[in-house]
Short mmCIF file of C-alpha atoms and ligand atoms in Angstrom, two decimals:
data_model
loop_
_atom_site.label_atom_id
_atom_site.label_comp_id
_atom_site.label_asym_id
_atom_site.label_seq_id
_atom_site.Cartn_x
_atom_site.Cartn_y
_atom_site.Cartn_z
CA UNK A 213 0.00 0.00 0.00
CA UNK A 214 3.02 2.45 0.70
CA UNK A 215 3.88 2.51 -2.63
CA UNK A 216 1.16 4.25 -3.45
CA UNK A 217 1.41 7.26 -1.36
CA UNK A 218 3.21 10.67 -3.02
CA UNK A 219 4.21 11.72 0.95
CA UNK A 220 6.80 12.59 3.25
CA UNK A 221 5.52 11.23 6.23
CA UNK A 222 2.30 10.64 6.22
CA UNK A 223 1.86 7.26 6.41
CA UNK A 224 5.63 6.53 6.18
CA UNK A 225 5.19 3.68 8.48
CA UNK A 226 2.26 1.61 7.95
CA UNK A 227 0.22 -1.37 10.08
CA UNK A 228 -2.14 -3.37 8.22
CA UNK A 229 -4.53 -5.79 9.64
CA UNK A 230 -7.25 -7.97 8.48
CA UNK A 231 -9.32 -7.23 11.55
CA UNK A 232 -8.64 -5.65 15.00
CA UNK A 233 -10.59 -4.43 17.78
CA UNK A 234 -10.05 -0.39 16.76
CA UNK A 235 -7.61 1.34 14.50
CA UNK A 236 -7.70 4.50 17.09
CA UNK A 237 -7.09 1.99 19.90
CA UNK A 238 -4.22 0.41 18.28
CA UNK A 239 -2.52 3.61 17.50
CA UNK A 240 -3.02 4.46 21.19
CA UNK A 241 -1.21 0.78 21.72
CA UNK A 242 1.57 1.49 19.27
CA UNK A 243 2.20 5.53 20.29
CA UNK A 244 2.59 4.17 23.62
CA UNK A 245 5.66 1.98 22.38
CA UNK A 246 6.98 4.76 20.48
CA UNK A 247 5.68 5.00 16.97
CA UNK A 248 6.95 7.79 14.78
CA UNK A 249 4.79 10.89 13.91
CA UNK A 250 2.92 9.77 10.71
CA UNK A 251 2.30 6.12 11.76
CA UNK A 252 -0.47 4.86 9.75
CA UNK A 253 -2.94 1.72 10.82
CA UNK A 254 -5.20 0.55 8.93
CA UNK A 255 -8.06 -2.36 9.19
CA UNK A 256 -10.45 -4.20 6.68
CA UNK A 257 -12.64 -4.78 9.88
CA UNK A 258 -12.98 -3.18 13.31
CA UNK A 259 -14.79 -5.96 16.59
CA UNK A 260 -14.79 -2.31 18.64
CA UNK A 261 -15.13 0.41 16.19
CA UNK A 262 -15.48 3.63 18.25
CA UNK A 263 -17.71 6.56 17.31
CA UNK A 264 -17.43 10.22 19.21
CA UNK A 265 -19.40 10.40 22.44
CA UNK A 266 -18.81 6.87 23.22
CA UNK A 267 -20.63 5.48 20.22
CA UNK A 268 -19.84 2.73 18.53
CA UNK A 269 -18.46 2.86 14.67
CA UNK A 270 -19.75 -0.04 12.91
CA UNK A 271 -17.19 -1.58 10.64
CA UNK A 272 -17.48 -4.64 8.59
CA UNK A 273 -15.11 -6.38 6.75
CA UNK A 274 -16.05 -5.41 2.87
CA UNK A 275 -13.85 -2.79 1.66
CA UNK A 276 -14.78 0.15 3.79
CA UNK A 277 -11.66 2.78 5.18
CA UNK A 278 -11.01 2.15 8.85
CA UNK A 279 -7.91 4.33 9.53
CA UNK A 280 -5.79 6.45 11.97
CA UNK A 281 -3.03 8.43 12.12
CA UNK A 282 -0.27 9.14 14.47
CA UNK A 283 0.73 12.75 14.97
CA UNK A 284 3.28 14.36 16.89
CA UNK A 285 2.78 17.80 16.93
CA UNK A 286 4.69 20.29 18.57
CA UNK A 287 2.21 23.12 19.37
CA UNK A 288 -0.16 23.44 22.64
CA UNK A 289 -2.33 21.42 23.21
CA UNK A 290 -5.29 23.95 22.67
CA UNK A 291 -4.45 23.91 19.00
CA UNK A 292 -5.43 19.92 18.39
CA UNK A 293 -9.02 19.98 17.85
CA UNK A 294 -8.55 22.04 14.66
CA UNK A 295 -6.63 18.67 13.57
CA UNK A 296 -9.90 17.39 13.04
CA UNK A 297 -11.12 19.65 11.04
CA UNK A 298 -7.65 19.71 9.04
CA UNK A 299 -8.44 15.80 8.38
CA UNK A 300 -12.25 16.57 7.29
CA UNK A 301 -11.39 19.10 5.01
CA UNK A 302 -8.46 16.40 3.47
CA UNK A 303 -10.81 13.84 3.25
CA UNK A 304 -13.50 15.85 1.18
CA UNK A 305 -10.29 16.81 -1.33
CA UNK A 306 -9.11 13.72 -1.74
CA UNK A 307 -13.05 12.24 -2.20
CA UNK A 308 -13.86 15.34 -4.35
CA UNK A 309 -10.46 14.83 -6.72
CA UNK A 310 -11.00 10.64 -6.87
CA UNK A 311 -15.10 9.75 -6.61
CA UNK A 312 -17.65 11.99 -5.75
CA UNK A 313 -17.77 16.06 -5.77
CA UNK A 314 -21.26 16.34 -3.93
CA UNK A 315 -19.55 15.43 -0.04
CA UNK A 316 -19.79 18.23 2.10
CA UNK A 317 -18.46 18.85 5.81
CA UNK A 318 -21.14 18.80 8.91
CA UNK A 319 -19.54 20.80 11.40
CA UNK A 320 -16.74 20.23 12.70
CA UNK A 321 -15.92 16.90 11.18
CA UNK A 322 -18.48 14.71 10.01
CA UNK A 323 -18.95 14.34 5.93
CA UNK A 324 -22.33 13.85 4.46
CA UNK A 325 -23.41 13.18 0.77
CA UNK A 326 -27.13 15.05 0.57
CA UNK A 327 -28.69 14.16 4.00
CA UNK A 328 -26.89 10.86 4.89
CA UNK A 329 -23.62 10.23 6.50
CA UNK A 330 -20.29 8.96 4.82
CA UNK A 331 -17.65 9.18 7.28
CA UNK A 332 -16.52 9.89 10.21
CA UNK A 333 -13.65 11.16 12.06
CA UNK A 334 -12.48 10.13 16.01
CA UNK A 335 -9.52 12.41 17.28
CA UNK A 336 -8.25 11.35 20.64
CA UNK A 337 -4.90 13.23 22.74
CA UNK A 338 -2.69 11.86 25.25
CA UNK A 339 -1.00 14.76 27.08
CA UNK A 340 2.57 14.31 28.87
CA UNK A 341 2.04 17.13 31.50
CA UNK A 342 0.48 19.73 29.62
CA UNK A 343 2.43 19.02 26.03
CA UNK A 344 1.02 16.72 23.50
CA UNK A 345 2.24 13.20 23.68
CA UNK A 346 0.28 12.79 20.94
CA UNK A 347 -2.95 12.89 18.75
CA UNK A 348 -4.46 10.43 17.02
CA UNK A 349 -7.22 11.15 14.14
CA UNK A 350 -9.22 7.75 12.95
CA UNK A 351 -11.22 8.26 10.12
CA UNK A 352 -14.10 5.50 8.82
CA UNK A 353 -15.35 5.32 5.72
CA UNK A 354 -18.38 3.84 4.31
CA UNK A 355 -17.00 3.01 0.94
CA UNK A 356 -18.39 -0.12 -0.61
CA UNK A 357 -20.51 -1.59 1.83
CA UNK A 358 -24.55 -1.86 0.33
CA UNK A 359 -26.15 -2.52 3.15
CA UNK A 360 -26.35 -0.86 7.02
CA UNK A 361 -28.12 -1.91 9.90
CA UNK A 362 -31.54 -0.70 10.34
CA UNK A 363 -30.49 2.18 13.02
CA UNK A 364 -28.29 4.15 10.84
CA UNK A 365 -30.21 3.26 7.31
CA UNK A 366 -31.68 6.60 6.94
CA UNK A 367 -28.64 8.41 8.01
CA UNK A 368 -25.61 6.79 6.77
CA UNK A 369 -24.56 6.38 3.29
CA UNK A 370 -21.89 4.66 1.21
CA UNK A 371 -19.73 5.79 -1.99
CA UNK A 372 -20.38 3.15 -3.89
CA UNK A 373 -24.44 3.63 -2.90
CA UNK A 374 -23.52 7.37 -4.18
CA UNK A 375 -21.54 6.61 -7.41
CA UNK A 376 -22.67 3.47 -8.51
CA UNK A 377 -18.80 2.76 -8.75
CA UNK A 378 -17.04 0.72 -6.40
CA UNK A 379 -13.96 3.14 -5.00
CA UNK A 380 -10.53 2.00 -4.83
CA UNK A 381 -9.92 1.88 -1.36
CA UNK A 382 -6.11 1.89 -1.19
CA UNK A 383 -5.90 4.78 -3.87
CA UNK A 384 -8.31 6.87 -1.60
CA UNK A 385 -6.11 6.32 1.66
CA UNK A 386 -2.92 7.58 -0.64
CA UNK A 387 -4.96 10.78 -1.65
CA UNK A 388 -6.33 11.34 1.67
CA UNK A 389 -2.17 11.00 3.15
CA UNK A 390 -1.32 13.79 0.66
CA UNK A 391 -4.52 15.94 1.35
CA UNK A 392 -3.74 15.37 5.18
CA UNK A 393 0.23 16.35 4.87
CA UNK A 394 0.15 19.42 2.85
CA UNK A 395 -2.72 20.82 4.46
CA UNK A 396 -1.16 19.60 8.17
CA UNK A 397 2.50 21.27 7.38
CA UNK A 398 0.39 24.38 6.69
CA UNK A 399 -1.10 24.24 9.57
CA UNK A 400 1.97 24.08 12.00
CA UNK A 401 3.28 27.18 10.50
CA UNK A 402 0.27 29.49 11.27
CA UNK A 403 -1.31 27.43 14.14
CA UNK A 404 -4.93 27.90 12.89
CA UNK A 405 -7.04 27.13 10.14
CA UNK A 406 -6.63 30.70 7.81
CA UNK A 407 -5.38 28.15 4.73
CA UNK A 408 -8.21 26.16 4.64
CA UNK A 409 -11.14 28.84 6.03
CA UNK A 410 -12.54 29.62 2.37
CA UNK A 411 -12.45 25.96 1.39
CA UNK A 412 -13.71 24.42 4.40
CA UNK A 413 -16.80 27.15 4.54
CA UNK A 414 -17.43 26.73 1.07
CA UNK A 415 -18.11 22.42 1.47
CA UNK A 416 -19.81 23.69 4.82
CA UNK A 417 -23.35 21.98 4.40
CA UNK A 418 -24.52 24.26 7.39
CA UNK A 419 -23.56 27.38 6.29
CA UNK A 420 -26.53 30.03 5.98
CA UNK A 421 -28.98 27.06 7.21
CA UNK A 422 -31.08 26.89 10.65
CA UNK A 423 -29.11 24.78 13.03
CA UNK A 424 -30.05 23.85 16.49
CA UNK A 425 -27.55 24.30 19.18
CA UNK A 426 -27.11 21.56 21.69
CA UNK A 427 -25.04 22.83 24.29
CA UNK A 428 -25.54 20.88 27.80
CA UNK A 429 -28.21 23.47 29.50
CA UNK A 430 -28.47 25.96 26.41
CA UNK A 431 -30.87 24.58 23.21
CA UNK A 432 -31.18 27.27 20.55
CA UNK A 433 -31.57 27.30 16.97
CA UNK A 434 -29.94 30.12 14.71
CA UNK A 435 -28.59 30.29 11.00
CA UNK A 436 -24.78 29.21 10.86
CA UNK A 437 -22.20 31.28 9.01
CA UNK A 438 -19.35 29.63 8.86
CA UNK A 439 -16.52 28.83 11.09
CA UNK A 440 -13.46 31.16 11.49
CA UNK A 441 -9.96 30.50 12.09
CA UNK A 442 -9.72 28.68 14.93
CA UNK A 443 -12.54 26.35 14.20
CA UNK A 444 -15.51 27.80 15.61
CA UNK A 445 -18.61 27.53 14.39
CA UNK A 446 -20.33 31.36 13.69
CA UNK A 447 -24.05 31.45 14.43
CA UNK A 448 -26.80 34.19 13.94
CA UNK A 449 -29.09 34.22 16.82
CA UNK A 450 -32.81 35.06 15.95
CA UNK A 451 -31.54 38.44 17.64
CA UNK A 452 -29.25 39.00 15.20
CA UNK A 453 -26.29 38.71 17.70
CA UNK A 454 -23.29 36.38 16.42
CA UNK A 455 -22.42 33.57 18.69
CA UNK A 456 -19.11 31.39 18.38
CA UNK A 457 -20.14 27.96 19.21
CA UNK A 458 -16.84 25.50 19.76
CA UNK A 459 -17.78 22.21 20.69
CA UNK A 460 -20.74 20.73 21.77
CA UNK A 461 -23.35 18.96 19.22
CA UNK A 462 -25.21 21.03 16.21
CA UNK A 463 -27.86 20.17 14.39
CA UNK A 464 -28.56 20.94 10.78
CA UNK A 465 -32.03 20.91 9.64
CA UNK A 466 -32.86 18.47 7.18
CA UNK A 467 -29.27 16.39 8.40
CA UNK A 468 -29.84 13.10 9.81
CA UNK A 469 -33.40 13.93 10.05
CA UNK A 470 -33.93 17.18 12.01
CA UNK A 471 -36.89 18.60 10.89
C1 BTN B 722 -17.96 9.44 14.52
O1 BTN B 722 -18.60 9.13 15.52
O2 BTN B 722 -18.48 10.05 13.59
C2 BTN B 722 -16.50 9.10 14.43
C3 BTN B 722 -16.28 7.75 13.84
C4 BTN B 722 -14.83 7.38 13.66
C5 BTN B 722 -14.66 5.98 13.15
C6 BTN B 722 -13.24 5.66 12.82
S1 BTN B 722 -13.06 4.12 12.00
C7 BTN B 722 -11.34 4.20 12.20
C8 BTN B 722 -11.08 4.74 13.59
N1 BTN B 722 -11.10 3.67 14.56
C9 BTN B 722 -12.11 3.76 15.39
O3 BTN B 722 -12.38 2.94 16.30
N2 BTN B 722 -12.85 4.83 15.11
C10 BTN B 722 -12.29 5.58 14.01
#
């Protein structure tokens, strides 16, 4: 698979497996014992696939992308959830340049073709005091599977549902690497997300639509605008007052069935 890749050191070092409990957890397993910045894992099948907010990820064999990545980064610690949104944006370059040109980006990090869900990205940090140790992004997928469990059927989606085509998973991974490089050597220089702020808003399927806010304690819905440089999401209040909104769940009316 190596061969394949046009990068420096992104992916550099690669573990393959036919099936392990969780790409993200195996990373964790490997960083632990020292793996390089730019380790790559990646599984044809996950038994533990994890999802954010202690969901599950579910990943069967059948030529879908389970992957993470090993990073090393020297900046503070504050700066590594823009690392997910670094990844998201890759991944809708690399999908845009190989298969399909209608994903777009859910704030921060999940990408959706029309209403339905198509991947999914996990980043998890291990702090040595207060420096990164190290950050691990897993992204998953749904490439060529046809079929998904009742529970997710009306919100999750495949490529090869989209296309018609099956995609090429190796080739994807490759793209994704080169995306993921480029865009994260940019991002070490300037330490926030200014290079990829017009792209990323432009594949931003909230942008100018009614979301719903669900911060623990504080539901409100308001028009999104766009996120700046350090990742936050931009809301319009029915006030007209702008709100920065930087973590918590959003809603996007009409996504994954909010209506
Ligand atoms: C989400 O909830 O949207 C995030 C899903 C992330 C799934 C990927 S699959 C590869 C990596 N390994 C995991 O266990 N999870 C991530």
């Amino acid at each position: 698979m190596a061969e394949q890749f046009r990068t420096a050191w992104a992916g550099a070092c690669i573990y393959e497996y036919a099936e392990i409990d969780s790409t993200n957890l195996c990373a964790a397993r490997l960083a632990d014992q020292g793996a390089e910045h730019g380790t790559l894992i990646v599984a044809q099948s996950q038994t533990a696939g994890r999802g954010r907010r202690g969901r599950g990820w579910e990943s069967p064999a059948g030529d879908n992308i389970y992957m993470s990545l090993i990073l090393r980064p020297d900046f503070g610690a504050e700066k590594a959830p823009m690392l997910t949104l670094v990844m998201a944006y890759s991944v809708v370059q690399a999908l845009e340049e190989a298969v399909c040109d209608r994903v777009k980006i859910k704030w921060p990090n999940d990408l959706v073709i029309g209403t339905k869900k198509i991947c999914g990205i996990l980043t998890e940090m291990k702090l040595l005091e207060t420096a990164i140790d190290r950050v691990i992004i897993g992204v998953g997928i749904n490439a060529n599977v046809d079929t998904f469990p009742m529970e997710i059927r009306n919100t999750a989606t495949s490529l090869k549902l989209e296309t018609g085509k099956a995609a090429d998973c190796s080739a994807l991974i490759g793209r994704i690497l080169e995306k993921f490089e480029a865009n994260y050597d940019a991002f070490a220089v300037k330490q926030d997300l200014s290079d990829i702020l017009e792209g990323y808003n432009h594949r931003l399927v909230n942008k100018d639509r009614e979301v719903r806010i669900l911060e623990p304690g504080n539901e409100y819905e308001a028009v999104a605008r766009g996120i700046n440089s350090a990742g936050e999401l931009l809301v319009q209040k029915k006030n007209g007052e702008l709100e920065t909104v930087f973590s918590g769940e959003v809603s996007v009316r009409g996504i994954y069935d909010y209506v």
